[in-house]
C-alpha cells in the first residue's frame, strides 16, 4: 500500500512537471514569423560630363577628389562602367527607363522646350521602386523634356518628373546653359512673380531683349559656339527668355542649392525607404564655381567645379551618417557621358589643362563613339554590405533597373536592363557579354575585350570641341585589353573576329543602323 501511494505521488509530480515544462515552452518558443526584409535607401549621384580620368581614384594626378575617392575605396570601383550614350539626354533616358535610347527616335539632346521624352505609361525606375513602398525624389538636372510641347511656364507644368514616378521633384528643366534659367518644384516655377511672366522661345528673340551678339558688353563669360542668345547673370545662353526676374537662379549658388535640397530630403524622409536621384550639374558648361572654389584647382573653372562637386558629395555623405542611415543606404555614383573641354564657352578649360587627362587614357570624349564618350566613372558603395574592390565587369547604367528590382525582392524583365546585383555588390566579376553604345544616333558594340565601330559618314574630328568622333568609311575594331587608347584598328588583321562581332551587333541592333543624322552640337 505504501509503495502504491509513493508511485501515485511520483507519477503526479512527473505529469505536473511536464505540464509546467510545456507551459514554459509555450511562452519561450512562440510560433516562427517571417521578418520583413529591411529595404535599403537608394541614392544615385549622377554627374554631368565627368570624364573617366577626372577623379584621383581613377588615376588623376592634377586633381584630388577625396570624397569620391572614399566611395571608391569603400565600395566597388568599376573599370568598365558605361553610360549608354555619349550625350546627356539619351543616357538619362536609359538610366530611368532601363531601355536603350536608340529605340526611341526622340532620345537626343533636347532643347529646353521639348515635350516629355518618357511616356507616362512607360516603366521607370522610380515607378518600380514606388510600387515596392519607396518614397521617390529627383533633385537637380532633368533634361528629359516637360509638358506636351507647348509649355506655359507660368502655370502647372505637366507632365514631368512627377508623372513618371517621382513623388517629389526639384529640378532645372534642361541644362545650365539653356533657358529657362529657373528652378521647378513639382511642376511649378520657384519664386515666380505672376506679374512678370516667363516667355521662352528657341527660334526667335523677344523684341528689345539683349543677346550676346547685340550686347556683348553685358557678358561676364565669352561664348565660343552656340551660346549667343539671351543673357542671364552675365552668361550667354542657348534660347531666348523674357521675364521671370525673381525666379532666375544664381549660377554660383546652384551647387549649394541642390545640395541643401538633397540633404533636406534625406532628413525629412529617413524613416521610410527612399530613392533619391541626385543629378548634379558639374562639370557641364557654364562652369560657375562658388567663390569658395574659384582658382582652387589650378585648371580653371572646369577643375574648380569638379572640386566643388567632390565637396558637395562629402557634405551629403556626412548627412547620411549624421541621420543614422549611412549603413542602410546604397550609393551609386557615375556620370552621364564622357568629358569635353570647350563646349561652347571660353573658360580656360583647354588653356589650363596642363598634365590633366580627363579621358584617363581613353580616346574620344563627349559626342564620340570611342571609349571616352561612354566609359565613365562608376562606383557602388554600401557601408558594411559591399566589400571594397575593383571590378573589370562590363556594367551599364540601364542595368540598375533589373538589379535594384532584385535587391528589393521583385523582378523586372520588360526592359533592356540586365540583372547584375551580385556584380554591383562586388560578389562576382561577371558582367554583360555585350553592350550597344550610342553617340548622336550612331551606335557601336562593346563585346568582351572588343569594340566594334561600324562605318559612318561625317567628319572624323569636330574642331569646335576638339574631339575625335569615331566616324570612318571603314569598320573599326579595337582590342581594349591590349589597346585601351584605341590607337590601332585591327579590323583587317582579324577578319573572323570582325565578322563574328558584326553578326552580334546586327542581331542586337538590327541592320538598319546606318541611317544616321549628322552631329549637332548643343
XYZ file of C-alpha atoms in Angstrom:
522
model
C 0.000 0.000 0.000
C 2.796 2.413 0.949
C 4.539 1.505 -2.337
C 1.369 2.273 -4.372
C 0.933 5.692 -2.698
C 4.580 6.622 -3.448
C 4.125 5.583 -7.061
C 0.959 7.730 -7.455
C 2.733 10.759 -5.955
C 5.761 10.258 -8.233
C 3.638 10.000 -11.394
C 1.664 13.079 -10.369
C 4.884 15.073 -9.948
C 6.130 13.962 -13.368
C 2.833 14.965 -15.024
C 2.780 18.330 -13.256
C 6.405 18.884 -14.206
C 5.621 18.042 -17.800
C 2.695 20.457 -17.841
C 4.879 23.180 -16.391
C 7.576 22.440 -18.950
C 5.066 22.604 -21.823
C 3.651 25.827 -20.443
C 7.090 27.439 -20.231
C 7.925 26.167 -23.704
C 4.762 27.792 -24.998
C 5.925 31.170 -23.691
C 9.612 30.955 -24.561
C 9.254 29.499 -28.071
C 6.482 31.375 -29.912
C 5.378 30.466 -33.424
C 8.009 31.352 -36.009
C 7.251 34.535 -38.008
C 8.974 35.769 -41.170
C 10.695 39.076 -40.550
C 10.156 41.561 -43.396
C 13.309 42.472 -45.304
C 14.505 45.945 -44.405
C 14.783 47.686 -47.739
C 17.814 49.934 -48.175
C 17.630 53.545 -49.206
C 18.941 54.028 -52.747
C 20.784 57.140 -53.930
C 22.076 57.717 -57.452
C 24.602 60.541 -57.648
C 24.889 61.471 -61.307
C 27.414 64.000 -62.573
C 27.323 65.756 -65.928
C 30.206 65.424 -68.462
C 32.634 63.977 -65.903
C 35.372 62.006 -67.641
C 36.919 58.625 -66.859
C 40.152 60.350 -65.842
C 38.727 63.313 -63.908
C 38.994 61.720 -60.445
C 42.048 60.854 -58.396
C 40.576 57.400 -57.691
C 40.641 56.800 -61.459
C 44.210 57.978 -61.834
C 44.039 61.775 -61.986
C 47.173 63.378 -60.576
C 46.345 67.069 -61.088
C 43.019 66.919 -59.225
C 42.348 65.409 -55.809
C 38.794 64.237 -55.125
C 38.963 62.731 -51.616
C 35.230 62.346 -51.001
C 34.546 60.479 -54.225
C 37.747 58.518 -53.619
C 36.274 57.423 -50.273
C 33.305 55.912 -52.100
C 35.675 54.087 -54.462
C 37.935 52.756 -51.714
C 34.957 51.702 -49.587
C 32.920 50.203 -52.417
C 33.291 48.669 -55.860
C 35.121 50.737 -58.477
C 34.216 49.605 -61.976
C 36.809 49.972 -64.712
C 34.320 49.040 -67.444
C 31.296 51.034 -66.309
C 29.242 52.636 -69.066
C 26.638 55.222 -69.771
C 24.592 54.056 -72.740
C 25.343 57.247 -74.622
C 27.957 59.908 -75.224
C 25.440 62.700 -74.618
C 23.207 63.538 -71.690
C 19.532 63.170 -72.627
C 19.863 59.632 -74.058
C 21.919 58.475 -71.058
C 19.392 59.820 -68.571
C 16.576 58.220 -70.528
C 18.328 54.828 -70.306
C 19.104 55.244 -66.603
C 15.478 55.922 -65.676
C 13.750 53.554 -68.128
C 16.186 50.653 -68.466
C 15.824 50.961 -72.237
C 18.378 51.543 -74.958
C 17.886 55.153 -76.102
C 18.290 54.267 -79.789
C 14.933 52.507 -79.536
C 13.350 55.957 -79.096
C 13.943 58.205 -82.122
C 13.417 61.314 -79.982
C 16.103 60.423 -77.427
C 18.592 63.125 -78.446
C 19.967 66.284 -76.830
C 16.712 68.143 -76.192
C 16.016 71.882 -76.313
C 14.574 73.434 -73.184
C 11.100 73.486 -74.713
C 10.962 69.802 -75.742
C 7.958 67.698 -74.639
C 8.397 64.947 -72.058
C 10.515 62.195 -73.621
C 9.427 59.388 -71.291
C 5.892 58.126 -71.807
C 3.730 58.347 -68.698
C 2.717 54.731 -69.455
C 6.327 53.552 -69.557
C 8.108 51.522 -66.896
C 10.582 53.654 -64.970
C 12.984 53.138 -62.098
C 11.085 55.439 -59.697
C 7.754 53.812 -60.632
C 9.132 50.358 -59.937
C 10.570 51.425 -56.587
C 7.434 53.307 -55.590
C 5.321 50.203 -56.174
C 7.566 48.445 -53.667
C 6.966 51.057 -50.967
C 9.705 53.575 -51.733
C 9.462 57.332 -51.494
C 10.994 58.790 -54.661
C 12.617 62.123 -55.481
C 14.810 63.903 -58.004
C 16.989 66.873 -57.152
C 18.991 68.557 -59.917
C 19.188 68.340 -63.690
C 16.254 66.825 -65.602
C 16.724 67.397 -69.386
C 14.137 64.815 -70.426
C 11.519 67.260 -71.637
C 8.468 68.755 -69.979
C 4.845 69.084 -70.935
C 3.445 68.263 -74.334
C 5.470 70.681 -76.458
C 3.803 74.000 -75.672
C 4.677 74.759 -72.062
C 3.116 77.623 -70.162
C 5.891 78.288 -67.652
C 3.524 80.417 -65.552
C 1.110 77.575 -64.785
C 1.437 73.975 -63.606
C 3.955 72.280 -65.935
C 2.802 68.772 -66.686
C 3.574 66.027 -67.487
C 7.044 65.918 -65.967
C 9.044 64.012 -63.347
C 6.036 63.614 -61.054
C 4.087 61.853 -63.800
C 6.816 59.252 -64.439
C 7.295 58.113 -60.866
C 8.845 60.843 -58.722
C 6.853 61.852 -55.637
C 8.975 64.969 -55.308
C 10.905 66.883 -57.950
C 13.153 69.925 -57.625
C 14.820 70.425 -60.991
C 16.143 72.641 -63.704
C 14.265 71.930 -66.910
C 17.204 71.178 -69.175
C 20.803 72.321 -68.668
C 22.528 75.228 -67.012
C 23.358 76.759 -70.398
C 19.739 76.662 -71.642
C 16.718 78.793 -70.870
C 14.546 78.878 -68.861
C 17.082 79.576 -66.112
C 14.702 78.799 -63.235
C 14.106 76.020 -60.736
C 10.910 73.998 -60.983
C 9.401 72.271 -57.948
C 6.689 69.687 -58.531
C 5.624 71.380 -61.749
C 5.772 74.998 -60.627
C 8.486 77.596 -61.220
C 10.000 78.557 -57.880
C 9.666 82.205 -56.749
C 7.755 83.245 -59.865
C 6.076 86.651 -59.814
C 2.797 86.288 -61.727
C 3.096 89.948 -62.698
C 6.349 89.178 -64.513
C 5.529 86.088 -66.555
C 8.152 83.956 -68.255
C 8.299 83.632 -72.017
C 10.625 81.155 -73.746
C 11.389 80.690 -77.441
C 14.189 78.704 -79.044
C 13.739 80.219 -82.511
C 13.088 83.942 -82.138
C 14.141 86.613 -79.670
C 11.650 88.860 -77.902
C 11.636 92.476 -79.021
C 14.124 94.630 -77.132
C 15.721 91.761 -75.203
C 19.550 91.815 -75.188
C 21.590 88.920 -76.584
C 25.263 88.004 -76.590
C 25.526 89.311 -80.141
C 23.685 92.607 -79.676
C 25.043 93.417 -76.212
C 28.458 91.799 -75.703
C 29.304 94.439 -73.075
C 26.878 92.712 -70.694
C 28.795 89.434 -70.699
C 30.922 88.092 -67.868
C 31.614 84.893 -69.847
C 32.522 84.831 -73.540
C 30.767 82.390 -75.865
C 32.707 80.236 -78.305
C 29.964 78.495 -80.271
C 26.228 78.028 -79.961
C 25.732 80.103 -76.804
C 24.893 83.586 -78.050
C 21.205 84.093 -77.254
C 19.700 85.518 -74.044
C 21.984 86.751 -71.265
C 21.311 85.723 -67.653
C 23.708 86.705 -64.854
C 26.199 87.856 -67.496
C 26.256 84.362 -69.068
C 25.040 83.923 -72.667
C 22.633 81.004 -73.078
C 21.009 78.784 -75.675
C 17.472 80.007 -76.419
C 15.600 83.228 -75.741
C 13.851 84.139 -72.500
C 11.924 87.150 -71.250
C 10.534 87.897 -67.791
C 10.676 85.815 -64.624
C 13.336 88.011 -62.995
C 12.507 86.971 -59.414
C 12.656 83.293 -60.365
C 16.026 83.273 -62.119
C 18.656 81.174 -60.419
C 22.057 82.304 -59.190
C 24.591 80.225 -61.109
C 27.317 80.364 -58.475
C 24.871 79.162 -55.790
C 23.436 76.270 -57.815
C 25.621 73.547 -56.287
C 24.838 74.694 -52.747
C 21.142 74.913 -53.565
C 20.894 71.386 -54.944
C 22.989 70.047 -52.061
C 20.726 71.651 -49.473
C 17.659 70.210 -51.174
C 19.196 66.728 -51.257
C 20.163 66.973 -47.583
C 16.707 68.204 -46.583
C 15.097 65.325 -48.433
C 17.205 62.805 -46.523
C 16.412 64.440 -43.190
C 12.662 64.503 -43.777
C 12.305 61.050 -45.367
C 14.725 58.929 -43.356
C 12.029 56.942 -41.508
C 10.921 55.037 -44.624
C 12.932 53.652 -47.538
C 13.598 56.282 -50.185
C 15.067 56.612 -53.664
C 16.887 59.860 -54.395
C 18.211 60.729 -57.851
C 20.732 63.485 -57.096
C 21.555 64.829 -60.559
C 24.388 67.305 -60.154
C 25.244 69.887 -62.827
C 29.053 69.736 -62.663
C 31.230 69.911 -64.740
C 28.791 70.848 -67.542
C 29.035 74.350 -69.012
C 28.730 77.105 -67.985
C 31.186 76.265 -65.233
C 30.328 78.689 -62.454
C 32.001 77.585 -59.207
C 31.030 79.244 -55.962
C 33.644 81.829 -54.897
C 34.834 79.312 -52.258
C 36.213 77.149 -55.063
C 37.360 79.690 -57.637
C 41.015 79.090 -58.504
C 41.349 76.098 -56.169
C 42.172 73.529 -58.849
C 44.642 75.479 -60.971
C 42.833 74.040 -64.012
C 40.341 76.843 -64.470
C 36.593 76.720 -63.779
C 36.235 73.147 -65.048
C 38.662 71.842 -62.448
C 37.149 74.103 -59.802
C 33.622 72.756 -60.270
C 34.893 69.172 -60.042
C 36.378 70.044 -56.646
C 33.088 71.720 -55.761
C 31.166 68.562 -56.709
C 33.508 66.433 -54.613
C 32.911 68.711 -51.610
C 29.130 68.519 -52.111
C 29.293 64.731 -52.129
C 31.321 64.776 -48.927
C 28.729 67.000 -47.246
C 25.907 64.780 -48.472
C 27.607 61.672 -47.096
C 28.025 63.427 -43.738
C 24.272 63.980 -43.682
C 23.579 60.278 -44.241
C 25.903 59.458 -41.348
C 24.514 62.114 -39.010
C 20.962 60.948 -39.690
C 21.956 57.388 -38.803
C 21.133 55.826 -42.177
C 24.510 55.515 -43.890
C 24.732 51.763 -43.298
C 21.285 51.232 -44.813
C 21.893 53.283 -47.961
C 23.179 52.045 -51.304
C 25.047 54.768 -53.208
C 25.569 54.560 -56.975
C 27.950 57.181 -58.363
C 28.526 57.868 -62.057
C 28.442 60.357 -64.949
C 26.054 60.706 -67.881
C 28.797 60.728 -70.513
C 32.459 61.477 -71.087
C 34.394 64.733 -70.887
C 34.553 67.816 -73.068
C 36.735 70.874 -72.528
C 35.463 73.681 -74.751
C 31.741 73.019 -75.021
C 30.647 76.479 -76.055
C 32.450 78.971 -73.801
C 35.942 80.354 -73.425
C 36.692 79.363 -69.815
C 40.372 78.291 -69.845
C 39.484 74.580 -69.778
C 41.845 74.000 -72.710
C 44.458 76.583 -71.844
C 44.891 75.455 -68.229
C 44.630 71.714 -68.801
C 48.326 71.099 -68.161
C 49.043 67.427 -67.438
C 45.455 66.575 -66.579
C 43.884 63.878 -68.782
C 40.064 63.925 -68.461
C 39.853 60.876 -70.745
C 42.033 58.780 -68.429
C 43.958 57.270 -71.329
C 40.881 56.582 -73.424
C 40.188 58.026 -76.873
C 37.449 60.495 -77.776
C 35.088 62.179 -75.326
C 31.569 63.563 -75.244
C 29.800 63.076 -78.627
C 32.229 60.261 -79.527
C 31.833 56.548 -80.261
C 35.337 55.994 -78.969
C 35.595 54.762 -75.375
C 35.908 58.128 -73.629
C 32.421 59.009 -74.820
C 30.609 56.360 -72.794
C 33.071 54.672 -70.416
C 32.735 56.703 -67.241
C 33.484 56.558 -63.518
C 31.072 54.070 -61.940
C 31.105 53.258 -58.206
C 28.746 51.334 -55.910
C 29.029 51.922 -52.158
C 27.105 50.394 -49.252
C 28.881 50.616 -45.936
C 29.436 47.222 -44.297
C 27.469 45.445 -47.027
C 29.523 45.895 -50.175
C 33.018 44.511 -49.880
C 35.545 47.026 -51.278
C 37.202 46.066 -54.525
C 37.866 46.823 -58.180
C 35.807 45.145 -60.872
C 36.518 44.770 -64.585
C 32.957 43.598 -65.279
C 31.101 45.380 -68.073
C 28.152 47.180 -66.464
C 25.817 49.912 -67.644
C 23.519 52.487 -66.058
C 20.398 50.910 -67.535
C 21.218 47.680 -65.660
C 20.243 49.375 -62.411
C 16.543 48.803 -63.167
C 16.600 44.997 -63.090
C 19.361 44.861 -60.480
C 17.605 47.096 -57.963
C 14.405 45.138 -58.544
C 16.276 42.003 -57.496
C 17.702 43.776 -54.455
C 14.305 44.741 -53.069
C 12.649 41.413 -53.735
C 10.831 41.918 -57.018
C 11.605 41.334 -60.681
C 11.886 43.492 -63.791
C 12.262 41.843 -67.190
C 10.322 44.149 -69.511
C 13.285 46.357 -70.459
C 16.835 46.105 -71.825
C 18.147 46.161 -68.256
C 20.255 43.179 -67.189
C 20.128 41.904 -63.601
C 23.648 42.291 -62.175
C 23.036 42.894 -58.479
C 25.707 40.469 -57.299
C 28.161 42.258 -59.599
C 27.196 45.648 -58.218
C 27.676 44.243 -54.698
C 31.163 43.019 -55.637
C 30.333 39.346 -55.134
C 31.056 38.346 -58.725
C 33.069 39.734 -61.599
C 30.536 38.574 -64.175
C 29.038 41.453 -66.148
C 27.472 41.960 -69.539
C 28.681 39.985 -72.531
C 27.567 42.679 -74.969
C 26.529 46.326 -74.859
C 25.359 48.663 -77.617
C 26.725 52.158 -77.056
C 25.443 55.293 -78.761
C 26.672 58.754 -79.736
C 24.446 61.267 -81.542
C 22.331 58.497 -83.102
C 25.331 56.379 -84.170
C 25.788 53.035 -82.441
C 28.668 50.623 -81.807
C 29.280 47.363 -79.958
C 31.295 46.611 -76.828
C 31.700 42.827 -76.644
C 34.126 41.237 -74.202
C 37.523 42.856 -74.755
C 36.487 44.242 -78.133
C 34.946 47.419 -79.507
C 33.384 47.357 -82.963
C 32.530 50.644 -84.693
C 30.643 50.321 -87.997
C 31.345 52.687 -90.915
C 29.699 56.107 -90.612
C 29.654 59.199 -92.776
C 30.621 62.554 -91.326
C 33.732 64.270 -90.095
C 36.189 62.278 -88.032
C 37.132 65.246 -85.841
C 34.931 68.034 -84.512
C 37.099 71.129 -84.321
C 34.720 73.167 -82.153
C 35.004 70.772 -79.227
C 38.346 69.197 -80.145
C 37.072 65.597 -80.057
C 37.537 62.587 -82.333
C 34.036 61.356 -83.120
C 34.736 57.814 -84.284
C 33.479 58.254 -87.860
C 35.265 56.323 -90.602
C 34.328 54.886 -94.006
C 35.649 51.508 -92.798
C 34.819 49.138 -89.979
C 36.932 49.753 -86.875
C 37.890 47.002 -84.440
C 39.893 47.542 -81.248
C 41.125 45.120 -78.605
C 40.612 47.205 -75.473
C 42.565 44.828 -73.254
C 45.803 45.359 -75.164
C 44.956 48.770 -76.645
C 42.953 50.789 -74.127
C 43.679 54.019 -76.003
C 42.335 52.598 -79.286
C 45.401 53.517 -81.263
C 45.339 50.548 -83.666
C 42.414 49.463 -85.822
C 42.869 45.694 -86.206
C 39.785 45.017 -88.354
C 41.767 43.975 -91.431
C 44.039 41.690 -89.406
C 41.136 39.874 -87.683
C 38.500 39.095 -90.331
C 36.977 36.224 -88.343
C 36.537 38.283 -85.184
C 35.262 41.199 -87.255
C 32.586 39.066 -88.934
C 31.644 37.464 -85.621
C 31.078 40.849 -83.978
C 29.222 42.253 -86.975
C 26.763 39.377 -86.595
C 26.404 40.041 -82.854
C 25.906 43.754 -83.480
C 23.292 43.258 -86.197
C 21.455 40.665 -84.108
C 21.153 43.135 -81.228
C 20.813 46.366 -83.170
C 19.303 45.325 -86.487
C 20.735 46.075 -89.912
C 19.153 49.489 -90.355
C 21.702 51.285 -88.186
C 23.426 53.492 -90.750
C 20.567 55.923 -91.472
C 22.000 58.425 -89.050
C 21.716 62.145 -88.562
C 24.697 64.449 -88.687
C 26.175 65.650 -85.420
C 24.596 68.785 -83.995
C 26.492 70.371 -81.127
C 24.458 71.854 -78.312
